[in-house]
Amino acid sequence: METIQNFINGQVTSSNSERFSPVYNPATGEQTRQVVMSSPEDAKHAISAAQNAFRAWAKTPPLRRARVMFKFKSLLEENQDKLAKMISNEHGKVYSDAVGELTRGLEVVEFACGIPHLQKGESSANVGSGVDSHSIMQPLGVCVGITPFNFPAMVPMWMFPIALATGNTFVLKPSEKDPSLALMMAELLKEAGLPDGVFNVVNGDKEAVDVLLTDPRVQAVSFVGSTPIAEYIYTTASAHGKRCQALGGAKNHCILMPDADLDMASDAIVGAGFGAAGERCMALSVVVAVGDEIADKLVASLSKSIHEMRVGPGIVDGKENDMGPVITAAHRDKILGYINAGVEQGAKLAVDGRDYQVAGHENGYFVGPTLFDDVTPDMTIYQEEIFGPVLSVVRVPDYESALTLINDHQYGNGSAIFTRDGETARQFSEDVLAGMVGVNVPIPVPMAFHSFGGWKRSIFGPLNVHGNDGVRFYTRMKTVTSRWPASVRLETHSSHFTMPTMD
Ligand code: NAD
């Protein structure tokens, strides 16, 4: 059985830990590997390597750091097939979706290639007579990323390309459920010319994470995962003086207005609800249909589309499936528990995905696409994040009720509206309490040069990931005010005891 170890100081490094976690192929239910659950000493070893590498990397001109990113980008492209197959193998998502994930990660690398421009800082001449001012955006030091299972390549790439390009060193703690991508990316970064120790991977769980959150040498922590863990990470890292951004869970709603293009909306909703088996933080989980007439048509249309969906393994010889398995047997059972709770609490099960069998993959972790109608806000399936292929339809009489419903929910990651009316769409964009908004776009994931992040209990910390916020997160601003020695020639010196102001 292959054991996935750590990557520290430019090489695969065996841990002294005797704890391991199984890694499965979710499409077959077979254990394919095991991953080491690192000891506190392993985490400290990785931090030491990152700390030792920091000074030289921070002093490396941004242009040279960017060239490593350019090379890393081409290596990602050359190795796309191998990487996508590994994502599909360990996560379960279908191959083309794995390629899509890689593309979205690669776009952040492309953004990071522009770091000489992004890290220029600001400059003002003559802030006072003969006085100039400029800011320097300096790297922080050792930065940490702790990432979830659902995007084993993309979410780490929301973080480390910008952290590295701005001159920081990095320790990544990937999900123990699909850890191989982290090591594959570490090897590619080395091949791209990244000096040893600048990027390190520590596999494991809370034991390693707690060291990363508390060690005084760590300057910043980026986390993406579920909300309870995000709260823990944010509280602990902040209490230890670290800069922290912690992105949490979601319950993304869309409003379906009576004037929407129903065919377009229905197709978009099926893809956004069930793509990646609903294991996306931007997956659509609730459709708020305004009026019974469009709700009835939508449920009929969604039911038909769901019955036509192909569910099966992520990699096949012939025509690709639309949706793969969920990540583990435990997660499948949790999702089934939610579906049962929905039925018990009175929601109407329009399409039942329980007892779903995929021929030849009887031991895979499959849940069929599931559709609930007549869901109400008091139900567990409405209140909690399910993170599986379960879509709920809530019926409301008017737009105001739909907006209130969304704004009252604990999560505020993404939100969308389907309408033909520009004024309603504009009003919605302005009033909805969510970080990312789609107008006739069901999964409004911002591009790499914008920033990604939700509102409410979907994020803890003031700065989002990638885009300008990402550059800000990984840099510390220093403002230099300088006066040059004309004063030596021309002025008589005197001390000033009042607050300096410029004239
Ligand atoms: P998770 O919270 O279980 O795990 C995330 C990371 O935290 C993993 O690396 C895990 O090993 C670590 N971890 C777990 N328990 C820990 C503990 N007690 N102490 C320290 N570290 C711990 O999340 P997951 O199941 O891997 O991913 C799914 C969740 O991630 C969903 O809630 C989803 O919405 C969320 N997510 C959010 C975004 C976003 O942008 N907001 C993006 C992707 C995923």
PDB file of C-alpha atoms and ligand atoms in Angstrom, residues 146-151 155 158 173-177 204-206 209-210 213 223-227 229-230 232-233 247-250 280-281 385 387 413 436 452 454 458, ligand 1:
ATOM      1  CA  ILE A 146      -5.321  24.455   5.170  1.00  0.00           C
ATOM      2  CA  THR A 147      -7.594  23.163   2.450  1.00  0.00           C
ATOM      3  CA  PRO A 148     -10.754  21.050   1.959  1.00  0.00           C
ATOM      4  CA  PHE A 149     -11.297  17.852   0.002  1.00  0.00           C
ATOM      5  CA  ASN A 150     -13.597  19.224  -2.658  1.00  0.00           C
ATOM      6  CA  PHE A 151     -10.993  21.069  -4.755  1.00  0.00           C
ATOM      7  CA  VAL A 155      -8.287  25.733  -3.512  1.00  0.00           C
ATOM      8  CA  TRP A 158      -6.250  30.133  -4.598  1.00  0.00           C
ATOM      9  CA  LYS A 173      -1.902  21.126   4.910  1.00  0.00           C
ATOM     10  CA  PRO A 174      -4.183  19.515   2.307  1.00  0.00           C
ATOM     11  CA  SER A 175      -7.275  17.424   2.981  1.00  0.00           C
ATOM     12  CA  GLU A 176      -6.450  13.928   4.188  1.00  0.00           C
ATOM     13  CA  LYS A 177      -9.196  12.600   1.883  1.00  0.00           C
ATOM     14  CA  GLY A 204      -2.410  15.277   8.687  1.00  0.00           C
ATOM     15  CA  ASP A 205      -5.198  16.415  10.935  1.00  0.00           C
ATOM     16  CA  LYS A 206      -5.807  18.605  13.983  1.00  0.00           C
ATOM     17  CA  VAL A 209      -2.901  21.951  12.233  1.00  0.00           C
ATOM     18  CA  ASP A 210      -2.719  23.090  15.844  1.00  0.00           C
ATOM     19  CA  LEU A 213      -1.975  27.789  14.065  1.00  0.00           C
ATOM     20  CA  PHE A 223      -8.274  28.226   5.538  1.00  0.00           C
ATOM     21  CA  VAL A 224     -11.078  26.873   3.384  1.00  0.00           C
ATOM     22  CA  GLY A 225     -13.473  24.255   4.753  1.00  0.00           C
ATOM     23  CA  SER A 226     -16.598  23.824   6.841  1.00  0.00           C
ATOM     24  CA  THR A 227     -17.874  26.668   9.037  1.00  0.00           C
ATOM     25  CA  ILE A 229     -13.667  24.389  11.625  1.00  0.00           C
ATOM     26  CA  ALA A 230     -13.304  27.831   9.988  1.00  0.00           C
ATOM     27  CA  TYR A 232     -11.969  27.382  15.220  1.00  0.00           C
ATOM     28  CA  ILE A 233      -9.114  28.201  12.830  1.00  0.00           C
ATOM     29  CA  LEU A 247     -13.692  30.602   4.310  1.00  0.00           C
ATOM     30  CA  GLY A 248     -16.527  28.379   5.495  1.00  0.00           C
ATOM     31  CA  GLY A 249     -19.645  26.598   4.325  1.00  0.00           C
ATOM     32  CA  ALA A 250     -22.524  27.722   2.177  1.00  0.00           C
ATOM     33  CA  ARG A 280     -18.913  22.634  -4.314  1.00  0.00           C
ATOM     34  CA  CYS A 281     -19.046  25.586  -1.957  1.00  0.00           C
ATOM     35  CA  GLU A 385     -25.334  22.750   4.336  1.00  0.00           C
ATOM     36  CA  PHE A 387     -22.810  19.260   0.505  1.00  0.00           C
ATOM     37  CA  ASN A 413     -21.568  32.702  -0.085  1.00  0.00           C
ATOM     38  CA  MET A 436     -20.871  36.666  -4.904  1.00  0.00           C
ATOM     39  CA  PHE A 452     -13.547  35.216  -3.999  1.00  0.00           C
ATOM     40  CA  GLY A 454     -18.787  35.101   0.941  1.00  0.00           C
ATOM     41  CA  SER A 458     -19.352  31.819   5.003  1.00  0.00           C
TER      42      SER A 458
HETATM   43  P1  NAD B   1     -13.408  20.335   6.708  1.00  0.00           P
HETATM   44  O1  NAD B   1     -13.722  21.570   7.464  1.00  0.00           O
HETATM   45  O2  NAD B   1     -13.805  19.033   7.293  1.00  0.00           O
HETATM   46  O3  NAD B   1     -11.814  20.231   6.458  1.00  0.00           O
HETATM   47  C1  NAD B   1     -11.083  21.301   5.917  1.00  0.00           C
HETATM   48  C2  NAD B   1      -9.631  21.179   6.386  1.00  0.00           C
HETATM   49  O4  NAD B   1      -9.597  21.314   7.809  1.00  0.00           O
HETATM   50  C3  NAD B   1      -8.985  19.836   6.052  1.00  0.00           C
HETATM   51  O5  NAD B   1      -7.661  20.055   5.694  1.00  0.00           O
HETATM   52  C4  NAD B   1      -9.091  19.079   7.373  1.00  0.00           C
HETATM   53  O6  NAD B   1      -8.081  18.124   7.545  1.00  0.00           O
HETATM   54  C5  NAD B   1      -8.951  20.195   8.394  1.00  0.00           C
HETATM   55  N1  NAD B   1      -9.631  19.891   9.650  1.00  0.00           N
HETATM   56  C6  NAD B   1     -10.762  19.164   9.828  1.00  0.00           C
HETATM   57  N2  NAD B   1     -11.089  19.113  11.124  1.00  0.00           N
HETATM   58  C7  NAD B   1     -10.160  19.830  11.787  1.00  0.00           C
HETATM   59  C8  NAD B   1      -9.963  20.159  13.173  1.00  0.00           C
HETATM   60  N3  NAD B   1     -10.799  19.737  14.108  1.00  0.00           N
HETATM   61  N4  NAD B   1      -8.913  20.921  13.496  1.00  0.00           N
HETATM   62  C9  NAD B   1      -8.055  21.353  12.562  1.00  0.00           C
HETATM   63  N5  NAD B   1      -8.181  21.074  11.236  1.00  0.00           N
HETATM   64  C10 NAD B   1      -9.229  20.332  10.857  1.00  0.00           C
HETATM   65  O7  NAD B   1     -14.020  20.529   5.249  1.00  0.00           O
HETATM   66  P2  NAD B   1     -14.134  19.464   4.069  1.00  0.00           P
HETATM   67  O8  NAD B   1     -15.165  18.456   4.415  1.00  0.00           O
HETATM   68  O9  NAD B   1     -12.798  19.004   3.649  1.00  0.00           O
HETATM   69  O10 NAD B   1     -14.679  20.407   2.887  1.00  0.00           O
HETATM   70  C11 NAD B   1     -16.026  20.722   2.703  1.00  0.00           C
HETATM   71  C12 NAD B   1     -16.391  22.052   3.312  1.00  0.00           C
HETATM   72  O11 NAD B   1     -15.564  23.069   2.773  1.00  0.00           O
HETATM   73  C13 NAD B   1     -17.809  22.470   3.008  1.00  0.00           C
HETATM   74  O12 NAD B   1     -18.381  23.003   4.171  1.00  0.00           O
HETATM   75  C14 NAD B   1     -17.645  23.543   1.939  1.00  0.00           C
HETATM   76  O13 NAD B   1     -18.691  24.493   1.872  1.00  0.00           O
HETATM   77  C15 NAD B   1     -16.385  24.172   2.369  1.00  0.00           C
HETATM   78  N6  NAD B   1     -15.755  24.896   1.275  1.00  0.00           N
HETATM   79  C16 NAD B   1     -15.868  26.248   1.288  1.00  0.00           C
HETATM   80  C17 NAD B   1     -15.316  26.977   0.263  1.00  0.00           C
HETATM   81  C18 NAD B   1     -15.436  28.477   0.240  1.00  0.00           C
HETATM   82  O14 NAD B   1     -14.839  29.080  -0.611  1.00  0.00           O
HETATM   83  N7  NAD B   1     -16.167  29.098   1.140  1.00  0.00           N
HETATM   84  C19 NAD B   1     -14.645  26.327  -0.783  1.00  0.00           C
HETATM   85  C20 NAD B   1     -14.539  24.947  -0.760  1.00  0.00           C
HETATM   86  C21 NAD B   1     -15.108  24.240   0.294  1.00  0.00           C
END
